[in-house]
Short mmCIF file of C-alpha atoms and ligand atoms in Angstrom, two decimals:
data_model
loop_
_atom_site.label_atom_id
_atom_site.label_comp_id
_atom_site.label_asym_id
_atom_site.label_seq_id
_atom_site.Cartn_x
_atom_site.Cartn_y
_atom_site.Cartn_z
CA MET A 11 5.33 -26.65 4.80
CA ASN A 12 3.52 -30.07 3.67
CA THR A 13 5.22 -32.98 5.68
CA HIS A 14 2.63 -35.72 5.01
CA GLN A 15 1.35 -37.40 1.88
CA HIS A 16 -2.25 -36.48 2.54
CA ASN A 17 -3.99 -33.90 0.49
CA ILE A 18 -6.78 -32.81 2.51
CA ALA A 19 -10.17 -30.74 1.48
CA ILE A 20 -12.30 -29.02 3.96
CA ILE A 21 -15.71 -28.03 2.77
CA GLY A 22 -17.12 -25.17 4.72
CA GLY A 23 -15.25 -22.16 6.38
CA GLY A 24 -17.47 -21.78 9.48
CA CYS A 25 -16.07 -22.41 13.02
CA ALA A 26 -15.90 -26.06 12.45
CA GLY A 27 -14.03 -25.86 9.16
CA LEU A 28 -11.72 -23.37 10.31
CA SER A 29 -10.64 -25.01 13.43
CA ALA A 30 -9.96 -28.34 11.50
CA ALA A 31 -7.95 -26.51 9.02
CA ALA A 32 -5.91 -24.58 11.73
CA THR A 33 -5.22 -27.73 13.53
CA LEU A 34 -4.12 -29.72 10.49
CA THR A 35 -1.79 -26.99 9.02
CA GLU A 36 -0.23 -26.57 12.24
CA ARG A 37 0.55 -30.15 11.88
CA GLY A 38 2.10 -29.71 8.67
CA TYR A 39 -0.67 -31.29 6.57
CA SER A 40 -1.68 -29.86 3.11
CA VAL A 41 -5.05 -28.39 3.63
CA THR A 42 -7.43 -26.63 1.08
CA LEU A 43 -10.56 -24.97 2.49
CA PHE A 44 -13.48 -24.21 0.30
CA GLU A 45 -16.01 -21.63 1.24
CA ALA A 46 -19.15 -21.30 -0.80
CA SER A 47 -19.84 -17.64 0.25
CA SER A 48 -17.37 -14.53 -0.51
CA GLN A 49 -16.67 -14.53 3.28
CA LEU A 50 -15.39 -17.04 6.16
CA GLY A 51 -17.22 -17.45 9.41
CA GLY A 52 -20.38 -19.13 8.51
CA ARG A 53 -23.04 -18.63 11.01
CA ALA A 54 -20.67 -16.38 13.36
CA ARG A 55 -19.60 -13.61 10.90
CA THR A 56 -19.93 -9.86 10.42
CA VAL A 57 -21.98 -8.55 7.44
CA VAL A 58 -22.02 -5.38 5.64
CA VAL A 59 -25.29 -3.71 5.55
CA GLU A 60 -26.54 -0.53 3.79
CA ASN A 61 -28.11 2.01 5.88
CA LYS A 62 -29.06 5.22 4.51
CA ASP A 63 -26.40 4.99 1.72
CA LEU A 64 -23.71 4.30 4.30
CA LEU A 65 -22.10 1.01 4.46
CA GLN A 66 -22.19 -0.40 8.16
CA LEU A 67 -20.72 -3.60 9.68
CA LEU A 68 -22.98 -5.71 11.96
CA ASP A 69 -22.58 -9.21 13.22
CA ASN A 70 -25.15 -11.42 11.67
CA GLY A 71 -26.25 -12.13 15.60
CA GLN A 72 -25.08 -11.02 18.80
CA HIS A 73 -23.00 -14.03 20.02
CA ILE A 74 -21.86 -14.84 23.55
CA LEU A 75 -19.27 -17.34 24.52
CA LEU A 76 -18.99 -18.98 27.78
CA GLY A 77 -15.73 -19.42 30.12
CA ALA A 78 -16.46 -23.09 29.56
CA TYR A 79 -15.65 -22.61 25.72
CA HIS A 80 -12.02 -23.96 26.41
CA ALA A 81 -11.30 -25.39 22.89
CA THR A 82 -12.56 -22.06 21.17
CA LEU A 83 -10.74 -19.75 23.65
CA SER A 84 -7.33 -21.72 23.28
CA LEU A 85 -7.59 -21.86 19.51
CA LEU A 86 -8.40 -18.08 19.40
CA GLU A 87 -5.44 -17.45 21.62
CA LYS A 88 -3.13 -19.47 19.47
CA ALA A 89 -4.22 -17.44 16.36
CA GLY A 90 -3.09 -14.33 18.21
CA VAL A 91 -6.57 -13.16 19.76
CA LYS A 92 -6.13 -11.35 22.87
CA GLU A 93 -8.81 -12.11 25.21
CA ASN A 94 -9.09 -8.79 26.94
CA GLU A 95 -9.10 -6.94 23.61
CA ALA A 96 -11.72 -9.45 22.07
CA PHE A 97 -14.06 -9.88 24.84
CA LEU A 98 -15.74 -8.43 27.91
CA ARG A 99 -15.63 -11.24 30.62
CA LEU A 100 -18.53 -11.02 33.03
CA PRO A 101 -19.09 -13.36 35.98
CA LEU A 102 -22.57 -14.97 35.41
CA GLN A 103 -25.13 -12.51 36.12
CA LEU A 104 -28.68 -12.42 35.04
CA ASN A 105 -30.70 -9.14 35.27
CA MET A 106 -34.36 -9.35 34.00
CA VAL A 107 -36.44 -6.08 33.59
CA SER A 108 -40.17 -6.07 33.08
CA SER A 109 -41.92 -3.96 30.54
CA SER A 110 -43.09 -1.71 33.39
CA ALA A 111 -39.40 -0.76 34.12
CA LYS A 112 -39.06 -2.75 37.10
CA SER A 113 -36.02 -5.18 37.75
CA ILE A 114 -37.95 -8.18 38.63
CA PHE A 115 -35.21 -10.84 38.94
CA SER A 116 -31.31 -10.71 39.24
CA LEU A 117 -28.84 -13.52 40.04
CA LYS A 118 -25.23 -12.94 40.33
CA SER A 119 -22.46 -15.63 40.98
CA VAL A 120 -20.45 -14.59 44.26
CA ASN A 121 -17.18 -14.00 42.76
CA TYR A 122 -14.87 -14.65 45.84
CA LEU A 123 -16.17 -18.20 46.25
CA PRO A 124 -15.21 -21.30 44.43
CA ALA A 125 -17.71 -23.44 42.14
CA PRO A 126 -20.20 -24.43 42.76
CA PHE A 127 -20.43 -22.33 46.00
CA ASN A 128 -20.51 -19.08 43.82
CA MET A 129 -23.70 -20.25 42.17
CA LEU A 130 -25.18 -21.69 45.19
CA VAL A 131 -24.79 -18.70 47.51
CA GLY A 132 -25.91 -16.59 44.23
CA PHE A 133 -29.13 -18.47 44.21
CA ILE A 134 -29.59 -17.85 48.01
CA PHE A 135 -29.27 -14.05 47.62
CA CYS A 136 -31.02 -13.75 44.15
CA LYS A 137 -33.51 -11.04 43.87
CA GLY A 138 -37.21 -11.38 42.64
CA LEU A 139 -38.07 -14.78 43.86
CA SER A 140 -39.66 -15.90 47.12
CA PHE A 141 -37.84 -17.72 49.79
CA LYS A 142 -39.42 -21.01 48.63
CA ASP A 143 -38.39 -20.51 45.15
CA ARG A 144 -34.84 -19.92 46.22
CA ILE A 145 -34.78 -23.11 48.34
CA THR A 146 -36.43 -25.07 45.45
CA ALA A 147 -33.97 -23.92 42.90
CA LEU A 148 -31.03 -24.70 45.46
CA THR A 149 -32.27 -28.06 46.04
CA PHE A 150 -32.53 -28.74 42.39
CA MET A 151 -29.00 -27.44 41.63
CA ARG A 152 -27.62 -29.91 44.48
CA HIS A 153 -29.50 -32.59 43.07
CA LEU A 154 -28.00 -31.98 39.66
CA GLN A 155 -24.50 -31.77 41.13
CA SER A 156 -25.01 -35.04 42.95
CA SER A 157 -26.07 -36.84 39.72
CA ASN A 158 -23.27 -35.30 37.69
CA TYR A 159 -26.04 -33.45 35.70
CA GLU A 160 -27.02 -36.77 34.07
CA ILE A 161 -30.62 -38.14 33.43
CA ILE A 162 -31.11 -41.51 31.86
CA ASN A 163 -34.26 -41.01 29.88
CA ASP A 164 -34.14 -37.66 27.88
CA LYS A 165 -37.51 -35.51 27.79
CA PRO A 166 -38.60 -32.12 27.18
CA LEU A 167 -37.03 -29.64 29.57
CA VAL A 168 -40.34 -28.17 30.96
CA LYS A 169 -41.52 -31.74 31.89
CA PHE A 170 -38.23 -32.25 33.80
CA LEU A 171 -38.32 -29.12 35.46
CA LYS A 172 -41.85 -29.65 36.56
CA LEU A 173 -40.77 -33.06 38.07
CA HIS A 174 -38.34 -31.33 40.01
CA HIS A 175 -41.08 -29.01 41.65
CA GLN A 176 -39.77 -25.90 39.73
CA SER A 177 -42.36 -23.14 39.90
CA ALA A 178 -43.93 -21.23 36.93
CA LYS A 179 -42.00 -18.30 38.36
CA LEU A 180 -38.77 -19.80 38.32
CA ILE A 181 -39.22 -21.42 35.02
CA GLN A 182 -40.02 -18.13 33.54
CA MET A 183 -37.35 -16.07 35.12
CA LEU A 184 -34.45 -18.39 35.25
CA TRP A 185 -34.87 -21.82 33.25
CA GLU A 186 -36.60 -20.45 30.24
CA PRO A 187 -34.25 -17.61 29.43
CA LEU A 188 -31.26 -19.97 29.91
CA CYS A 189 -32.67 -22.61 27.75
CA LEU A 190 -33.48 -20.14 24.86
CA ALA A 191 -29.98 -18.64 25.25
CA ALA A 192 -28.14 -22.06 25.33
CA LEU A 193 -30.18 -24.34 23.09
CA ASN A 194 -32.24 -21.76 20.93
CA THR A 195 -35.28 -24.12 21.22
CA PRO A 196 -38.39 -23.46 23.13
CA ILE A 197 -38.49 -25.12 26.63
CA ALA A 198 -41.49 -27.21 25.64
CA LYS A 199 -39.32 -28.99 23.19
CA ALA A 200 -35.72 -28.62 24.40
CA SER A 201 -33.53 -31.67 25.37
CA SER A 202 -33.15 -31.81 29.14
CA LYS A 203 -29.96 -33.96 28.65
CA ILE A 204 -28.14 -31.24 26.42
CA PHE A 205 -29.25 -28.47 28.64
CA LEU A 206 -27.76 -30.36 31.75
CA ASN A 207 -24.62 -30.87 29.91
CA VAL A 208 -24.21 -27.05 29.28
CA LEU A 209 -25.05 -26.58 33.03
CA ARG A 210 -22.58 -29.03 34.14
CA ASP A 211 -19.73 -27.44 32.06
CA SER A 212 -20.67 -23.96 33.39
CA PHE A 213 -21.19 -24.73 36.83
CA SER A 214 -18.81 -27.18 37.83
CA GLY A 215 -14.92 -27.28 37.58
CA ASN A 216 -13.40 -23.84 37.51
CA LYS A 217 -15.65 -20.95 38.52
CA LYS A 218 -14.56 -19.03 35.45
CA ASN A 219 -16.44 -21.65 33.41
CA SER A 220 -19.61 -19.84 33.88
CA ASP A 221 -18.30 -16.46 32.83
CA PHE A 222 -19.93 -14.78 29.86
CA LEU A 223 -17.57 -13.54 27.14
CA ILE A 224 -19.22 -10.96 25.13
CA PRO A 225 -17.34 -9.80 21.82
CA LYS A 226 -16.17 -6.16 22.08
CA LEU A 227 -14.88 -6.48 18.29
CA ASP A 228 -16.87 -7.66 15.22
CA LEU A 229 -17.11 -11.28 15.11
CA SER A 230 -14.88 -11.69 11.99
CA LYS A 231 -12.04 -9.86 13.70
CA ILE A 232 -12.16 -12.49 16.62
CA ILE A 233 -12.76 -15.43 14.61
CA SER A 234 -12.53 -15.80 10.89
CA HIS A 235 -9.77 -13.19 10.27
CA PRO A 236 -7.17 -14.33 12.75
CA LEU A 237 -7.82 -18.02 12.06
CA ALA A 238 -7.64 -17.54 8.34
CA HIS A 239 -4.23 -15.68 8.74
CA TYR A 240 -2.98 -18.56 11.13
CA ILE A 241 -3.93 -21.27 8.46
CA GLN A 242 -2.49 -19.28 5.52
CA ALA A 243 0.75 -18.58 7.37
CA ARG A 244 1.14 -22.44 7.82
CA GLY A 245 0.69 -23.09 4.08
CA GLY A 246 -3.19 -23.58 4.01
CA SER A 247 -5.10 -22.54 0.79
CA ILE A 248 -8.52 -20.76 1.37
CA LYS A 249 -10.75 -20.74 -1.75
CA LEU A 250 -13.72 -18.34 -1.22
CA ASN A 251 -16.51 -18.32 -3.74
CA HIS A 252 -16.11 -22.17 -4.41
CA ARG A 253 -19.31 -23.81 -3.61
CA ILE A 254 -18.77 -27.85 -3.84
CA ARG A 255 -21.47 -29.02 -5.96
CA THR A 256 -20.82 -32.63 -5.96
CA LEU A 257 -18.57 -35.13 -4.03
CA VAL A 258 -17.65 -38.40 -5.40
CA GLU A 259 -15.43 -41.27 -4.51
CA VAL A 260 -12.84 -41.97 -7.17
CA ASP A 261 -9.62 -44.45 -7.27
CA ASN A 262 -7.39 -42.00 -5.35
CA GLY A 263 -9.72 -40.34 -3.12
CA PHE A 264 -12.44 -37.97 -3.74
CA ASN A 265 -13.30 -35.40 -6.62
CA LEU A 266 -14.86 -32.24 -5.72
CA GLU A 267 -16.67 -30.23 -8.35
CA THR A 268 -17.08 -26.63 -8.24
CA ARG A 269 -17.97 -24.08 -10.77
CA GLN A 270 -14.34 -23.27 -11.35
CA GLY A 271 -13.33 -26.92 -12.01
CA THR A 272 -12.75 -30.28 -10.43
CA PHE A 273 -10.22 -30.83 -7.66
CA ASN A 274 -8.82 -34.21 -6.29
CA PHE A 275 -8.18 -34.87 -2.75
CA SER A 276 -6.90 -37.93 -0.63
CA HIS A 277 -9.01 -36.77 2.47
CA VAL A 278 -12.37 -34.84 3.10
CA ILE A 279 -13.78 -33.20 5.97
CA VAL A 280 -17.38 -32.00 5.12
CA ALA A 281 -17.93 -28.97 7.72
CA THR A 282 -21.23 -27.58 6.31
CA SER A 283 -24.32 -26.83 8.45
CA PRO A 284 -26.64 -30.07 8.44
CA ALA A 285 -28.93 -28.49 6.29
CA ARG A 286 -26.41 -28.42 3.56
CA THR A 287 -24.68 -31.79 4.22
CA ASP A 288 -27.44 -34.02 2.69
CA LYS A 289 -27.09 -32.81 -0.81
CA LEU A 290 -23.32 -32.93 -0.73
CA LEU A 291 -23.23 -36.51 0.50
CA GLU A 292 -25.89 -37.73 -1.79
CA GLN A 293 -23.52 -39.37 -4.22
CA LEU A 294 -21.84 -41.35 -1.51
CA PRO A 295 -24.03 -44.44 -0.63
CA LYS A 296 -22.22 -45.45 2.46
CA LEU A 297 -22.92 -42.12 3.96
CA LYS A 298 -26.62 -42.98 3.91
CA THR A 299 -26.93 -43.64 7.76
CA SER A 300 -25.37 -40.18 8.55
CA ARG A 301 -27.70 -38.66 6.04
CA ASP A 302 -30.65 -40.51 7.48
CA LYS A 303 -29.89 -38.84 10.91
CA THR A 304 -30.02 -35.21 9.84
CA ASP A 305 -32.80 -35.75 7.01
CA HIS A 306 -35.43 -34.95 9.75
CA TYR A 307 -33.82 -32.18 11.48
CA GLN A 308 -35.87 -29.03 12.40
CA TYR A 309 -34.58 -25.65 12.60
CA GLN A 310 -34.88 -22.60 14.76
CA PRO A 311 -34.45 -18.94 14.03
CA ILE A 312 -32.58 -16.19 15.76
CA TYR A 313 -33.52 -12.68 15.03
CA THR A 314 -31.15 -9.64 15.94
CA ILE A 315 -32.75 -6.20 15.87
CA TYR A 316 -30.29 -3.54 15.69
CA LEU A 317 -31.59 -0.07 16.95
CA GLN A 318 -29.50 2.92 16.48
CA TYR A 319 -30.22 5.78 19.17
CA PRO A 320 -28.67 9.15 19.62
CA ILE A 321 -25.06 8.56 20.51
CA GLU A 322 -25.23 9.71 24.20
CA THR A 323 -27.94 6.77 24.94
CA LYS A 324 -26.86 4.06 27.26
CA LEU A 325 -28.37 1.22 29.23
CA PRO A 326 -28.04 0.60 32.88
CA GLN A 327 -26.01 -2.59 32.10
CA VAL A 328 -24.32 -3.92 29.02
CA MET A 329 -26.63 -6.98 28.95
CA CYS A 330 -30.14 -6.96 30.11
CA GLY A 331 -32.98 -9.84 30.04
CA LEU A 332 -36.66 -8.61 29.43
CA SER A 333 -39.58 -10.63 30.64
CA ASN A 334 -42.99 -10.93 29.04
CA THR A 335 -41.87 -9.32 25.95
CA ILE A 336 -41.05 -10.45 22.41
CA SER A 337 -37.35 -9.17 23.12
CA GLN A 338 -35.34 -11.47 25.23
CA TRP A 339 -31.82 -9.80 25.65
CA VAL A 340 -30.73 -6.34 24.72
CA PHE A 341 -27.03 -5.61 24.57
CA ASP A 342 -25.59 -2.13 24.61
CA ARG A 343 -22.93 -2.13 21.91
CA GLY A 344 -21.75 1.42 22.64
CA GLU A 345 -20.49 0.22 26.04
CA LEU A 346 -19.27 -3.00 24.57
CA CYS A 347 -17.66 -1.98 21.23
CA GLY A 348 -17.65 1.69 21.04
CA GLU A 349 -20.57 1.69 18.54
CA LYS A 350 -22.27 4.55 20.65
CA GLY A 351 -26.03 4.47 20.85
CA LEU A 352 -26.41 1.15 19.09
CA LEU A 353 -28.44 -1.52 20.99
CA ALA A 354 -28.98 -5.23 19.71
CA VAL A 355 -31.97 -7.18 20.70
CA ILE A 356 -31.98 -10.82 20.37
CA VAL A 357 -35.03 -13.02 19.88
CA SER A 358 -34.26 -16.67 19.96
CA ALA A 359 -36.08 -19.42 18.60
CA GLU A 360 -39.62 -19.66 17.04
CA GLY A 361 -42.45 -17.61 18.00
CA LYS A 362 -45.16 -15.03 17.00
CA HIS A 363 -42.50 -12.58 16.12
CA GLN A 364 -41.97 -14.36 12.87
CA LYS A 365 -45.30 -13.25 11.69
CA LEU A 366 -44.14 -9.58 11.70
CA THR A 367 -42.58 -7.65 8.88
CA GLN A 368 -39.14 -6.55 9.67
CA ASP A 369 -40.12 -3.06 10.26
CA ASP A 370 -43.08 -3.87 12.33
CA LEU A 371 -40.90 -6.13 14.51
CA ALA A 372 -38.54 -3.50 14.89
CA LEU A 373 -41.16 -1.00 15.82
CA LYS A 374 -42.48 -3.45 18.48
CA VAL A 375 -39.11 -4.15 19.92
CA ALA A 376 -38.50 -0.40 20.22
CA LYS A 377 -41.69 0.18 22.09
CA GLU A 378 -40.87 -2.73 24.62
CA LEU A 379 -37.43 -1.15 25.00
CA ASN A 380 -39.06 2.13 25.80
CA GLN A 381 -41.48 0.61 28.37
CA ALA A 382 -38.66 -1.06 30.14
CA PHE A 383 -36.29 1.86 29.78
CA PRO A 384 -38.28 5.00 29.79
CA GLN A 385 -35.34 7.17 29.26
CA LEU A 386 -34.74 5.87 25.77
CA PRO A 387 -35.55 8.25 22.76
CA LYS A 388 -36.93 7.28 19.41
CA PRO A 389 -34.62 5.33 17.61
CA LEU A 390 -32.88 6.81 14.44
CA TRP A 391 -32.71 3.67 12.25
CA HIS A 392 -33.12 -0.03 12.71
CA LYS A 393 -31.91 -3.12 10.89
CA VAL A 394 -33.19 -6.53 11.43
CA ILE A 395 -30.96 -9.58 10.81
CA ALA A 396 -33.07 -12.65 10.56
CA GLU A 397 -31.23 -16.02 10.54
CA LYS A 398 -34.16 -18.34 9.83
CA ARG A 399 -32.20 -21.53 10.12
CA ALA A 400 -29.71 -20.36 12.79
CA THR A 401 -29.40 -23.69 14.64
CA PHE A 402 -30.92 -27.25 14.66
CA SER A 403 -33.79 -27.65 17.08
CA CYS A 404 -32.05 -29.29 20.03
CA LEU A 405 -34.72 -31.86 20.65
CA PRO A 406 -34.80 -34.87 23.02
CA ASP A 407 -32.95 -37.84 21.83
CA LEU A 408 -31.85 -36.01 18.55
CA ALA A 409 -29.72 -38.56 16.48
CA ARG A 410 -26.23 -37.15 15.74
CA PRO A 411 -23.92 -38.51 13.07
CA THR A 412 -20.65 -39.21 14.35
CA ASN A 413 -17.44 -37.48 12.88
CA ARG A 414 -15.93 -40.72 11.58
CA THR A 415 -18.12 -42.06 8.73
CA ALA A 416 -18.67 -45.42 7.01
CA GLN A 417 -16.59 -44.07 4.11
CA SER A 418 -13.11 -44.14 4.85
CA ASN A 419 -11.08 -40.86 4.71
CA LEU A 420 -14.28 -38.81 4.83
CA TYR A 421 -15.28 -37.08 8.10
CA LEU A 422 -18.01 -34.68 9.30
CA ALA A 423 -17.35 -31.74 11.26
CA GLY A 424 -20.01 -29.05 12.39
CA ASP A 425 -21.90 -28.11 15.65
CA TYR A 426 -24.57 -30.86 14.99
CA THR A 427 -21.78 -33.67 15.30
CA TYR A 428 -20.79 -32.43 18.61
CA ALA A 429 -23.35 -34.80 20.31
CA SER A 430 -23.21 -33.43 23.84
CA TYR A 431 -23.75 -29.84 22.80
CA PRO A 432 -26.47 -27.72 21.26
CA ALA A 433 -25.52 -25.79 18.25
CA THR A 434 -22.69 -23.71 19.49
CA ILE A 435 -19.38 -22.11 18.51
CA GLU A 436 -17.65 -24.47 20.88
CA GLY A 437 -19.36 -27.58 19.60
CA ALA A 438 -18.23 -26.52 16.11
CA VAL A 439 -14.64 -25.98 17.08
CA ARG A 440 -14.42 -29.21 19.02
CA SER A 441 -15.88 -31.09 16.14
CA GLY A 442 -13.26 -29.68 13.67
CA ILE A 443 -10.51 -30.36 16.13
CA TYR A 444 -11.81 -33.92 16.61
CA CYS A 445 -11.81 -34.70 12.98
CA ALA A 446 -8.18 -33.20 12.49
CA ASN A 447 -7.38 -35.66 15.32
CA LEU A 448 -8.91 -38.70 13.52
CA ILE A 449 -7.09 -37.91 10.57
CA SER A 450 -3.55 -37.46 12.06
CA ASN A 451 -3.91 -40.35 14.49
CA ALA A 452 -4.46 -42.54 11.63
CA SER A 453 -1.51 -41.39 9.67
C1 FAD B 14 -27.70 -15.29 15.01
C2 FAD B 14 -26.92 -16.40 15.56
C3 FAD B 14 -26.58 -16.26 16.98
C4 FAD B 14 -25.84 -17.46 17.56
N1 FAD B 14 -25.32 -17.15 18.80
C5 FAD B 14 -24.62 -18.00 19.44
C6 FAD B 14 -23.92 -17.65 20.70
O1 FAD B 14 -24.21 -16.72 21.33
N2 FAD B 14 -23.07 -18.55 21.13
C7 FAD B 14 -22.73 -19.79 20.33
O2 FAD B 14 -21.93 -20.41 21.02
N3 FAD B 14 -23.35 -19.95 19.20
C8 FAD B 14 -24.33 -19.16 18.73
N4 FAD B 14 -24.79 -19.52 17.48
C9 FAD B 14 -24.57 -20.76 16.90
C10 FAD B 14 -23.01 -20.71 16.24
O3 FAD B 14 -23.00 -19.56 15.56
C11 FAD B 14 -22.96 -21.90 15.39
O4 FAD B 14 -23.32 -23.01 16.03
C12 FAD B 14 -21.61 -22.07 14.79
O5 FAD B 14 -21.03 -20.84 14.22
C13 FAD B 14 -21.70 -23.18 13.64
O6 FAD B 14 -20.55 -23.21 12.93
P1 FAD B 14 -20.23 -24.39 11.83
O7 FAD B 14 -18.96 -24.43 11.31
O8 FAD B 14 -20.64 -25.98 12.43
O9 FAD B 14 -21.34 -24.18 10.67
P2 FAD B 14 -21.44 -22.80 9.66
O10 FAD B 14 -21.20 -21.65 10.45
O11 FAD B 14 -22.94 -23.10 9.23
O12 FAD B 14 -20.50 -23.05 8.60
C14 FAD B 14 -20.83 -23.99 7.54
C15 FAD B 14 -19.93 -23.08 6.34
O13 FAD B 14 -20.01 -24.04 5.17
C16 FAD B 14 -20.26 -23.08 3.83
N5 FAD B 14 -20.89 -24.19 2.92
C17 FAD B 14 -22.02 -24.76 3.08
N6 FAD B 14 -22.25 -25.52 1.97
C18 FAD B 14 -21.12 -25.55 1.26
C19 FAD B 14 -20.79 -26.10 0.03
N7 FAD B 14 -21.35 -26.84 -0.78
N8 FAD B 14 -19.49 -25.86 -0.50
C20 FAD B 14 -18.54 -24.90 0.27
N9 FAD B 14 -19.00 -24.23 1.55
C21 FAD B 14 -20.30 -24.63 2.01
C22 FAD B 14 -21.18 -22.24 4.50
O14 FAD B 14 -21.24 -21.04 3.69
C23 FAD B 14 -20.58 -21.89 5.92
O15 FAD B 14 -19.63 -20.80 5.87
C24 FAD B 14 -25.52 -18.25 16.86
C25 FAD B 14 -25.87 -18.64 15.56
C26 FAD B 14 -26.54 -17.65 14.87
C27 FAD B 14 -26.96 -17.83 13.46
#
């Protein structure tokens, strides 16, 4: 039921737009969400792929959430998602396997200890590092805690780690895989400040903050479907296949022009990716400062290589890291989601793999998996999903536009606007809720 005068448009049905719409509709606002494509979810969605004349559902990328994603988890809970049905929650553990089938590094948080001791003791007992490296890592973690994970001058992460005497092995086994997973940016370029924010939120407070939550269902069943249902049940309208072409200021608010016609609204939240925002804001001169910030953004890819093996095929763990290979992480979708024999391999950030054709990349990855897990047979089929602009490059001192803009009643949401985080579901959700709060606090 609309209990306010405002008539609010949200442009973009990814995590940011959906969280803004859910928050506003539950507070009684009239909301219309416009999504350019035929489905919701944006960069966290399930896609239909054709495989040997069969239609198959696959996520556009294997996502992982963290226990520290409080805003996302509570939003999903409100929308009726049951955590134990949607996710496999694992206390933090990193298992790295080499291409010669050896376990070369393993770190596990110690479950019965409170944070931060669960991680500190984990470092003492981790496998694959010399005693000296373990002490160096431990000393570094203690230093980060005592400085509340803050640094004054941002710099590329690899420089920061070297300043703190982290050895090449520690960087290779521990910090680089964590940096790629969290920031999707090569360690030589990644922002130390943002990396430390993620470490602080994961390793301090409740020990569950560092848990991994790995989806057990298709992403759309966990995120966009329940949130769409929640929004519509509260009177919100969702318009798929409605790309906003232009956004202009008029006397009584804003006109949004689509192929299907022009719509008028009193308030607008622009919740598109930064790559799409510039064009939308072109006709709003007051937004120039916001536009200037994202104008020079660079982007990083994420490739997900799905390999189907005979249904009895299993990995030793549901999630495993690979070292010295193009493949970075492999997930056993059979154990996770019941998709028996299906493995998903993630390759984050830019690299030489981008020069390969998709078939050659899949062959290369299959070969690497076979070396790491010699029991694996030949895959039956493969599918590569390449998200070329998966995230913005999370560089040191990257300028981030604020959610409130110089144009009254127009707000920006999206992962890139949540300044203390890299591109994540949690950043996107928090930005959407923050924009909703700005509107409701002002009315
Ligand atoms: C392969 C992959 C793996 C990832 N893994 C993880 C992970 O493990 N953990 C994690 O936390 N994050 C991960 N991320 C990042 C996470 O998915 C994103 O940060 C998050 O989904 C961004 O949400 P958003 O709402 O800000 O933007 P988007 O998801 O990009 O949503 C924007 C929406 O706006 C729509 N749109 C654009 N222009 C218009 C227009 N003119 N009119 C109407 N609609 C428009 C788009 O179609 C899109 O649906 C991953 C991303 C990818 C691609």
